[in-house]
Each structure stands twice: as C-alpha cells, then as structure tokens.
Amino acid sequence: MSSLSRELVFLILQFLEEEKFKESVHKLEKESGFFFNMKYFEEKVQAGEWEEVEKYLSGFTKVDDNRYSMKIFFEIRKQKYLEALDQQDKAKAVEILVSDLKVFSTFNEELYKEITQLLTLGNFRENEQLSKYGDTKTARSIMLIELKKLIEANPLFRDKLAFPTLKSSRLRTLINQSLNWQHQLCKNPRPNPDIKTLFTDHTCTPPNGPLAPAPVNLPVAAVAKPLNYTSLGAHGTFPPSAAAANASALAGWMANASASSSVQAAVVTASSIPVPQNQVSVLKRPRTPPTAPGMVDYQSPDHEQLMKRLRPAQTVEEVTYPTSRQQASWSLDDLPRTVALTLHQGSAVTSMDFHPSHHVLLLVGSANGEVTLWDVGLQERLVSKPFKNWEMTAYSLQFQASFVKDTQISVNRVTWSPDGSLVGAAFNKHLIHLYAYTGLNDLRQQLEIDAHVGGVNDLAFAHPNKQLCVVTCGDDKLIKVWDLAGRKLFNFEGHEAPVYSICPHHKENIQFIFSTAIDGKIKAWLYDNIGSRVDYDAPGRWCTTMLYSADGSRLFSCGTSKEGDSFLVEWNESEGAIKRHYVGFRKKSTTGVVQFDTTQNHFLAAGEDSQIKFWDMDNANMLTSTDADGGLPSLPRLRFNKEGNLLAVTTADNGFKILANASGLRSLRTVETPAFEALRSPIESAAIKVSGTSGVTSVSPVNCKVERSSPVRPSPILNGVDTLNRSMEKPRTVDDVIDKAKPWQLAEIVDPGDCRMVTLPDSTDSSSKVVRLLYTNSGVGILALGSNGIQKLWKWTRNDHNVTGKATASAVPQHWQPNSGLLMANDVSGVNLEEAVPCIALSKNDSYVMSAAGGKVSLFNMMTFRVMTTFMSPPPASTFLAFHPQDNNIIAIGMEDSTIHIYNVRVDEVKSKLKGHQRRITGLAFSTNLNILVSSGADAQLCVWSVDTWEKRKSVTIQIPAGKAPNGDTWVQFHSDQTRLLVVHETQLAIYDASKMERVRQWVPQDALSAPLSYAAFSCNSQLIYAAFCDGNVGVFDADSLRLRCRIASSAYLSQAVLNGSQSLYPLVVAAHPQEANQLALGLTDGSVKVLEPTESERKWGSTPPVDNGMLNGRTTSSSTTSNHTPDQLQR
C-alpha cells in the first residue's frame, strides 16, 4: 500500500473516532494493522474479554512470530486459565489447557506439565510460585504492565503505537478544500452554492442572469450527515435550542473561528475575484445564508437577534475597550513590591490561592502532595494535609496500577470556592480532594473523586444552574463537571491533547467554560452535551492559562511555546481575536511555563527570568519589575490576594515570599490587639506584634522563628537550633520585635483533663510490650506488634459521635478480629523473644501487613489475618522492614547480621545484598525525591544507598555525646519534603540534610526531659516531632527548630494507681496519625496503647517558641549545632 493510501486510512480512523463509530474504528485498526490502540487493548484486558483481546492482537502478530509474541499470548492464556481455576470451573480450565495452552508444550514441555498439575490442587495458590496471586483485578493489572513492556519491545509493533499528529477533522477539511476548488472552477459560480452531494463533482447551475463572481464560505453543515445523526464534527454547529442560549463572549468567538476550526470551512479566494465590502460580515458567519435554497440552517431566529444585538457598533450593552480608560489615578506604589516576609513550605510550591474574604489566609499546594493553609499575618501554618489515600478500594484500576508503579503524588492546583467554604485540590494522578473550611483552623475531608485518567491538571468552582459545582480537566483530554456529592454532571470531549487549564465564567445569566490544551487549542463550552463552540490557536500553541479581570469584563491569556517564547495577550471577546500583545519577556525562557495573575482591574503580573514583571492592562509595554530581593526560581508562580495589596510568589528553596504595598503591610499588622496597643507609645505599639483574629476565629497566638539580619553567627550553645537555619525569614523591621508583654510559655500537660486520651480495649498485657506501632494509612485503625510476635488491630467506626470514622481520642475503638478468631501471630518457634527484634511494615492500601519477631517474615491478609506466605528464614533474623515507595513488590529488609536484603516478593528472590554496617539494622527510610535509601544501625552509623544501583553513596557516624558508647538503636524518618531526615538515638534528636548527609540541628535530653529517648516520629505534616522518653514523659517539638513546645507528663495518661505501682511504665514507641497532625499514639511497656489529642479548646500542642538573641523565655536556649554551614547553605 502506498504511503498516501496509508495516510488515508489514518484519516478515516480519525473520522470514525470523532464520529464515535467505536466498533468500526477498532476493526479498521486490526484489519489495516497500521495502528495498535493500546488504550483499547488495556480496556479489553481489564474487562477479561479474552476472545476480543486475541482477535485484536491477531491483526498485528501471531503466536509463533517471535519470542515476544509467544510470551504475550502465553501470558494472556495463562491468566484466562488461572481465572477459570479460581472460579472452580474445572471444565473450562481443561478446555483452555487443551485448546489454548497446548501449543506452548512444544516449546516448554515441563512448563506445560506444571500448568496441568494445577488442576489437581484445591486452590492453585498452594503452588509456591502462585502463592502471591491476589484477586482477579489485581492480577490483570499486573499482567497488563508486563504485556505493555512486551508489546513495546516487539519489533512487529514498531511505529504502530503512536497515532500521527493531525488537526481535528482533517478529512472534512480536505473535502471542504476540494469543494472550494471545484466551485472556483465553475463557469458561473453562484455566491451561495447549493451542495447536495459528495458523490459527484460540484457545479453551479447556470443562473438566469449574470452574477458577480464571489468567494464562497462553505460551512461544515454542507458536508454534514442527515439530521437524525449527531453533527459530523466533534465541534460542529449546534441545534437551535442550544444556539439560543449563547452569550456575547461566545457569539463573537463562534462567528470568527479560525480556518483550523471545524466550525468554519476553509475559504479559497482567487486573487482576481473582488470581495464586496458588504459581504465581509457574511463570510465571517459559519452559517448558511437564508437565501440558500435546500441547505440546512442550524442557527435559530433567537440567535440571529442576539448576533444583531452584539455585532453593531457601540451599544450600551456591548463591552468595549477604549484606548484610554477613565479610572482613578494610580501610581507604582499601588503594586505590592515590598518583601514583607518569607515562609518555608518544605517542598516546592506548585499552586497558591488567597481566601476570597480573609485576605491573609493563603492556601498552598506542594510537590510532595501536601495542602497547607497559612495565616501570613500570624506567619503561622494553620493546617497541613499531606496526601493520603482516602479510599483506595474505590479508585479506578488505572489509578491503582499507576499508584503501585509510581507513588509520587504532587498538587497541580489548589483553589477556594467563591464563598471560601470549600477547598479544592487537584493532584498529578487521577484524584481531586475537597475539604470543608469552617473557619476553625481546620480542613475537614469532604469528598474525593477519581476524576481523570492520568493527571488532573486544573480545578475550578462554577455555578451552572445556580448550583455550586467543581470543574476539572486532565491528561485524558477531558473536561468534567461534578456536583458536591461527587456525581458527574457533564463530560466534555473534543480536545486532542491533554487539557492544561480551564476558566469557568459567566456573562449575564450564561455560564460557560474556556479550556486550553497542550497543543495550544482554546475551546469554549456551554453546560450541555453539544460540544465545543470555538476552536482557536493560543499564541505559542502550547501551554496557556486564561484569566478574567476581577470585574469579569476583560479576558487575558498567558503561556509559553515549546521553543521557550512567552506570550501575554488580551482578547477581544466580541471579536474572538487578540486585542493586545504585552511585551517584556525574554527571547527564550527556561524549561517550563510562565504563570500570571491579574489584580485591581488594572494590573497584570507574570513570573519570568527570576523576576516578577508588571503591566498596566492598557499599555503593552512592561510597567516595572522586581526580583523580590532575589531567591526566585526562573519561572516563579505568583498569586494576588483579592484586594491586590498582597502578592505571594514562590522561591527557589521550597518556600514563598509575601510582597505587599502600604495597605498590605498594614493588613499584615492588623493582628495587633487594639486594647493592648493603647497602653504603649506610638512608636512602641508599632513595634509590637500581638496575635489576634486576623479574620480567623480561634487562632492560637504563635510566634514563629524570625530571621535576624545580623551577619554575626551566634556561638553554638548547648541545645536548640542554629538561628541562621531558617524556616522563615523577614527583613529586619520594627515588626521583628517580639511581644514581651505576653511571654511564651512551655505548654505542660500534667493532669488527665489537660488533654483527650483513650486507652485501646484489650491492649494491656504485661507479658508483652508494644514494640512497634502503626496507624493504618486510611487513618481508621491502629496496628500494634507485641514483643511476643502477636499483632493486634483496633478500628474506629463511623457513628454520631465520630462522623468521620477516623481514629480519635474522643471515641473508643473496637479490638478487631475476623470471625474465624485467628490471631496475627508470627512464627516464633525456636526464637528467644528476649533477644528478638520485632519488625513490621504495612502496604499502602492497608490490605497486607508484613512482620517478623526473630523468625520468618510473614505476610498477613489484614481482613482474614491469614498468613499468605512466609520467607527469609533465619539466621540471620530480620530486624527492620520497609516497602519500596514505588513498587510494593520490592521490600528492603534489615538483618541481624548488619546486611540489608533487597527482596522481590513476587519472584521470591533477593535482588541485592547491601553491606556497610557493623551491627544489626535498626532503621530504613526511602526518599523518592533524592532516589535514595538511608539505613541506620545499632552501630550508630547512617548509610546512604542509591535506589537505582543499590551502591553505597556515603556513610556517616552520628555524633554521640562525650562519655556515651557509640551504640544503641538508631531510627530514621524522612520529612514530608523528602530531603530533611529525622535521626533518633537515645542520646539525641537530629535533623540531617540528606542530600549532603550533613547534620543541621540537634537536641539532647536536658532539664525536665533528661531521660534517654525511647522513640520519636514526625507528625503527618512534618511540622511536629513526637518524642517518647524512658521516664514516661513525651515531648512535642517544633520540627523546623527542634525547640520544645509542649511536655506531656506520664501523669496525663497513666492512672494514679499505675504511677504508684512498682512497675516502671513508659512508651517504647510513638505513632502519628496519618491525617490529624495533633494526634499521636503511644505503645507502652505494659502492652497498652494510648491515643492522645489536645483538648477541643486548645486544638494543638502548645505554640512555637520564639527566638530572641539566643534567649528563650528568659533562659538561655541550648544549641549544639555542629555544622559550620553558611546561612545560604542552611536555608533550603
């Protein structure tokens, strides 16, 4: 077949796909063998439609074509066979064995015999190699991953996996061009030709009299299907009922769609044919003139009246943009350009949005999946929600498969609802989360939606039909509209590339959505099922964002081309054309897309070249720019608050700065208490900062650490933090003076009434200490491993007292066991339990738990408590377990003999054995950002291993205080930014920069917390560290500074009788709730488990201690920071 004939097949395939001829398109794919549709193949495999799977494959390969093809067919038929066995359908299994699998016996007789023997087993999982076979859906997903690899490697599929890049409706465009050409060749061309058929060449019938030849505009309707079908094009003209509902913003765009649009046909004009002036407007209309006999007119009389109202020169109802706008005078001082403060997020900031009415509340989304609410007036992180799987079992199979393959979740978009009562977060994998914000410094989980296949690239709120809805777009080329119950209301198809951004808006009472895709296409949609109304090319033809001015009257877009050119333009809505190009960008930007925002109905701002650039909306030339005192990334993200007096901009070190004008600086100081301020002199009152409401109720006064501008580095003191290593910083101003009238005090939790506490039922067992403690990832349960090797599970239930069903200290959970009465007991035969080191790890979806207590490692089913398999028989015994973050089949196992085994559960094989420690392994932690594994041992050593090669990169010894032996268990845990590392030893807490493996902070036991540490862990948002001590005390530390903010005495959670007893009780282990940052659980030496939370009135454990020249509350703070970094090195 010639190349042109081959291309014609692709054009027909595109046409069939656009017209939704689903069966026909896949039959043509198979019969031509030109394009293998991987998405269709995946759907059929997941559905278990094996006959169709093999039939489709047969168009591209046969069983015996090559070894890749043989393996593909074998895997499919083996899965089909195993499913029949799993359904106890032996007859069907025998049929598959004889008719489908027999062909492979000539290549591997032994394998065929082994497969045959599965028929004799009651459950084929009794076969050791199939013992890890899960449910059908999971097995299909795993097999599909393998099949895709085989197909991509198979030379027969080369050049058949990617569909050629075509403009939409390419076949119809060619037909239109042909008709235009035929019309040009007519001897007597009519101005309004009557196209009735494509079966014969077009000719105009001779007129009764001579007509002036004129160019012709042939609408898509001329080549459309009969009316009983849907419109031929994905974006064709629409029926009268929808047309009547259009609005000014869309009417102009529709009437002037570009030549690439499927709404308007290509126009061929001979240079010798004049264009009468009065016909120009007709040529712009994608509709058939009423005088054309026999042609379909899709436009309604109502639409015609609307167009007439919108098109004439100036009317009071039409939005116009005169060159000189009459506005109040303004100056550069109106722009927020003064750096007011710098805050450290801990992970790269990917999205920001200010609250619509509380103008100092800033919502921040991060690359680590965390959603954070800041009060920039108080400089306090009010709420932090790390990404968690709310309901993994409800996710689509595509998401579950992608999550198993790659668990790195980041936030693509965070936004407030118009009234500020809801928060929306879109993630780079499938999901959106909605939180309810009640003004009580809390974001409560409200709704999770598996919204798109691939990433959810944008999210916005809209009000179609006066109902608050959520609009999303994604990598699957779709735009979807959801109600607040998670029901899908609309599904807009038409983009041919992943949809990059959306811009819902309304004119008068008409609601619509603009969308942009990464191929540079702009489309517009009404809330119906008709299709897009426009098809335009954005400047740069790549990633573009669209925004309206605050009053909704002016439309702008900003984006970057693949070549690195950036564009900021204003659109003329009524014409659907670019009105103004703004200049001031560099010729080429670095990799990425420029971001922008609008404010005060007058200014535009964009982040580019490590600067913020400002424009007056009415002037194409750049107004001014600022580098915000340096430290910005090449393409910073930015966001104005609704009043335009504050501007948030991201920094290169995983933080953001707040810029302000004079009004904004005053708003940041409104947290001062007026009654207190009246007692001071004007200068003194201006220098004092007092926590207040700042538009938020129940905000506890918190003074975060402030960076001093003095270049003199303080001498290391006994305990605390290097003050130059900042979590946030501001320029030195009078506001830096800390309020000494309300001195900070350490929170002391001494009595049971000082906090909420619940003891888990049936947990006390004096013969078995709690040595390992975990919350389930869903946050609804707690799992404890005792020193006797038995695991216990507690679950909270949803009821009137606990509406979320999550773990809480306000409700007593159930000690959960299956109906069989089984215990999750490890094999401890022949084990000396006094010397054993129990270990445990939980799968991401809470389905399986892996543990050991000196014997074999056992894999338990969390629903049935049954042992699925055992492995790694001692010696040596396993002492620590950690799942690979991107592959649940890979486990890092620390051993008693100081080695680390990288074990593949699926194939039951140790892939690598890592050697570097001198004593047993006591801790393992993966970093997905740095792609490393950090191990800790009883030798006080930390080793860093490459996850790619499993080679050791570095080894360091933790610095033990003088007089202490360099041994003892050491634990490690990564901060949510995946760079900072918490290191815990009985002698210290320490924070390391894992990228260099250098210690940047340290705290050693002292004063009221002078006993050795028994364990410590980050809170779920990594803002706190919970540390347990061997005397029963629990310390709550600020994670950024390692300063103690709260002490919980044992008298707060133990009864007086226990305290008076002879047995010394204390927590051996601490666990932090995966979603509630202020909830912790303690596992005690008597086998009991306690869950603790602050009181309802306090809501958190103390407040962040201030820094004041090395003094803390009138007492010298302790600082034993041993690093000799410069301030720049310390700040991330």
mmCIF file of N, CA, C and O in Angstrom, residues 346-378:
data_model
loop_
_atom_site.group_PDB
_atom_site.id
_atom_site.type_symbol
_atom_site.label_atom_id
_atom_site.label_comp_id
_atom_site.label_asym_id
_atom_site.label_seq_id
_atom_site.Cartn_x
_atom_site.Cartn_y
_atom_site.Cartn_z
ATOM 1 N N GLY A 346 8.735 23.712 52.780
ATOM 2 C CA GLY A 346 9.341 22.394 52.975
ATOM 3 C C GLY A 346 9.373 21.555 51.719
ATOM 4 O O GLY A 346 10.105 20.581 51.635
ATOM 5 N N SER A 347 8.574 21.908 50.739
ATOM 6 C CA SER A 347 8.576 21.223 49.446
ATOM 7 C C SER A 347 8.230 22.273 48.398
ATOM 8 O O SER A 347 7.648 23.315 48.718
ATOM 9 N N ALA A 348 8.622 22.019 47.164
ATOM 10 C CA ALA A 348 8.391 23.009 46.104
ATOM 11 C C ALA A 348 6.913 23.375 46.023
ATOM 12 O O ALA A 348 6.043 22.503 45.968
ATOM 13 N N VAL A 349 6.630 24.665 46.029
ATOM 14 C CA VAL A 349 5.255 25.148 45.967
ATOM 15 C C VAL A 349 4.779 25.100 44.522
ATOM 16 O O VAL A 349 5.419 25.664 43.624
ATOM 17 N N THR A 350 3.664 24.440 44.287
ATOM 18 C CA THR A 350 3.159 24.263 42.925
ATOM 19 C C THR A 350 1.900 25.072 42.639
ATOM 20 O O THR A 350 1.549 25.284 41.488
ATOM 21 N N SER A 351 1.203 25.527 43.695
ATOM 22 C CA SER A 351 -0.025 26.293 43.481
ATOM 23 C C SER A 351 -0.363 27.066 44.748
ATOM 24 O O SER A 351 -0.080 26.604 45.863
ATOM 25 N N MET A 352 -0.953 28.263 44.581
ATOM 26 C CA MET A 352 -1.343 29.094 45.726
ATOM 27 C C MET A 352 -2.660 29.789 45.413
ATOM 28 O O MET A 352 -2.968 30.057 44.261
ATOM 29 N N ASP A 353 -3.416 30.101 46.487
ATOM 30 C CA ASP A 353 -4.656 30.862 46.314
ATOM 31 C C ASP A 353 -5.028 31.516 47.634
ATOM 32 O O ASP A 353 -5.072 30.836 48.673
ATOM 33 N N PHE A 354 -5.280 32.819 47.603
ATOM 34 C CA PHE A 354 -5.727 33.532 48.790
ATOM 35 C C PHE A 354 -7.227 33.325 48.998
ATOM 36 O O PHE A 354 -7.989 33.185 48.034
ATOM 37 N N HIS A 355 -7.628 33.350 50.266
ATOM 38 C CA HIS A 355 -9.046 33.237 50.626
ATOM 39 C C HIS A 355 -9.806 34.427 50.031
ATOM 40 O O HIS A 355 -9.296 35.547 50.010
ATOM 41 N N PRO A 356 -11.034 34.217 49.549
ATOM 42 C CA PRO A 356 -11.755 35.307 48.886
ATOM 43 C C PRO A 356 -12.138 36.458 49.818
ATOM 44 O O PRO A 356 -12.356 37.575 49.345
ATOM 45 N N SER A 357 -12.227 36.215 51.126
ATOM 46 C CA SER A 357 -12.608 37.313 52.030
ATOM 47 C C SER A 357 -11.610 37.531 53.161
ATOM 48 O O SER A 357 -11.427 38.661 53.601
ATOM 49 N N HIS A 358 -10.975 36.490 53.650
ATOM 50 C CA HIS A 358 -9.936 36.641 54.671
ATOM 51 C C HIS A 358 -8.603 36.791 53.937
ATOM 52 O O HIS A 358 -7.966 35.808 53.572
ATOM 53 N N HIS A 359 -8.170 38.014 53.746
ATOM 54 C CA HIS A 359 -7.138 38.289 52.750
ATOM 55 C C HIS A 359 -5.729 37.906 53.178
ATOM 56 O O HIS A 359 -4.799 38.039 52.385
ATOM 57 N N VAL A 360 -5.546 37.434 54.425
ATOM 58 C CA VAL A 360 -4.220 36.991 54.843
ATOM 59 C C VAL A 360 -4.148 35.466 54.935
ATOM 60 O O VAL A 360 -3.127 34.920 55.331
ATOM 61 N N LEU A 361 -5.211 34.787 54.573
ATOM 62 C CA LEU A 361 -5.194 33.318 54.552
ATOM 63 C C LEU A 361 -4.766 32.847 53.170
ATOM 64 O O LEU A 361 -5.399 33.177 52.165
ATOM 65 N N LEU A 362 -3.696 32.073 53.135
ATOM 66 C CA LEU A 362 -3.137 31.605 51.861
ATOM 67 C C LEU A 362 -3.130 30.088 51.826
ATOM 68 O O LEU A 362 -2.607 29.429 52.735
ATOM 69 N N LEU A 363 -3.731 29.550 50.782
ATOM 70 C CA LEU A 363 -3.752 28.109 50.542
ATOM 71 C C LEU A 363 -2.561 27.761 49.655
ATOM 72 O O LEU A 363 -2.321 28.427 48.650
ATOM 73 N N VAL A 364 -1.815 26.724 50.031
ATOM 74 C CA VAL A 364 -0.592 26.357 49.304
ATOM 75 C C VAL A 364 -0.616 24.867 48.985
ATOM 76 O O VAL A 364 -0.894 24.038 49.861
ATOM 77 N N GLY A 365 -0.343 24.519 47.743
ATOM 78 C CA GLY A 365 -0.168 23.129 47.337
ATOM 79 C C GLY A 365 1.287 22.884 47.007
ATOM 80 O O GLY A 365 1.976 23.762 46.474
ATOM 81 N N SER A 366 1.777 21.665 47.303
ATOM 82 C CA SER A 366 3.206 21.378 47.185
ATOM 83 C C SER A 366 3.469 20.167 46.310
ATOM 84 O O SER A 366 2.587 19.348 46.059
ATOM 85 N N ALA A 367 4.737 20.055 45.907
ATOM 86 C CA ALA A 367 5.149 18.949 45.045
ATOM 87 C C ALA A 367 5.126 17.610 45.766
ATOM 88 O O ALA A 367 5.163 16.561 45.128
ATOM 89 N N ASN A 368 5.072 17.629 47.095
ATOM 90 C CA ASN A 368 5.004 16.369 47.832
ATOM 91 C C ASN A 368 3.569 15.940 48.125
ATOM 92 O O ASN A 368 3.331 15.026 48.903
ATOM 93 N N GLY A 369 2.600 16.638 47.519
ATOM 94 C CA GLY A 369 1.199 16.267 47.690
ATOM 95 C C GLY A 369 0.520 16.924 48.871
ATOM 96 O O GLY A 369 -0.657 16.661 49.134
ATOM 97 N N GLU A 370 1.228 17.809 49.577
ATOM 98 C CA GLU A 370 0.690 18.423 50.785
ATOM 99 C C GLU A 370 -0.133 19.665 50.452
ATOM 100 O O GLU A 370 0.239 20.459 49.596
ATOM 101 N N VAL A 371 -1.257 19.828 51.157
ATOM 102 C CA VAL A 371 -2.087 21.035 51.062
ATOM 103 C C VAL A 371 -2.008 21.743 52.408
ATOM 104 O O VAL A 371 -2.303 21.144 53.446
ATOM 105 N N THR A 372 -1.608 23.002 52.384
ATOM 106 C CA THR A 372 -1.340 23.737 53.620
ATOM 107 C C THR A 372 -2.111 25.045 53.626
ATOM 108 O O THR A 372 -2.225 25.706 52.591
ATOM 109 N N LEU A 373 -2.617 25.412 54.793
ATOM 110 C CA LEU A 373 -3.271 26.703 54.979
ATOM 111 C C LEU A 373 -2.402 27.554 55.894
ATOM 112 O O LEU A 373 -2.111 27.163 57.021
ATOM 113 N N TRP A 374 -1.979 28.713 55.381
ATOM 114 C CA TRP A 374 -1.136 29.643 56.135
ATOM 115 C C TRP A 374 -1.936 30.884 56.502
ATOM 116 O O TRP A 374 -2.752 31.370 55.710
ATOM 117 N N ASP A 375 -1.677 31.404 57.680
ATOM 118 C CA ASP A 375 -2.071 32.762 58.029
ATOM 119 C C ASP A 375 -0.811 33.601 57.907
ATOM 120 O O ASP A 375 0.077 33.540 58.765
ATOM 121 N N VAL A 376 -0.704 34.352 56.824
ATOM 122 C CA VAL A 376 0.538 35.095 56.599
ATOM 123 C C VAL A 376 0.629 36.304 57.522
ATOM 124 O O VAL A 376 1.702 36.888 57.682
ATOM 125 N N GLY A 377 -0.497 36.684 58.123
ATOM 126 C CA GLY A 377 -0.432 37.742 59.115
ATOM 127 C C GLY A 377 0.234 37.271 60.392
ATOM 128 O O GLY A 377 1.086 37.952 60.964
ATOM 129 N N LEU A 378 -0.152 36.059 60.833
ATOM 130 C CA LEU A 378 0.479 35.458 62.007
ATOM 131 C C LEU A 378 1.779 34.745 61.662
ATOM 132 O O LEU A 378 2.495 34.311 62.553
#
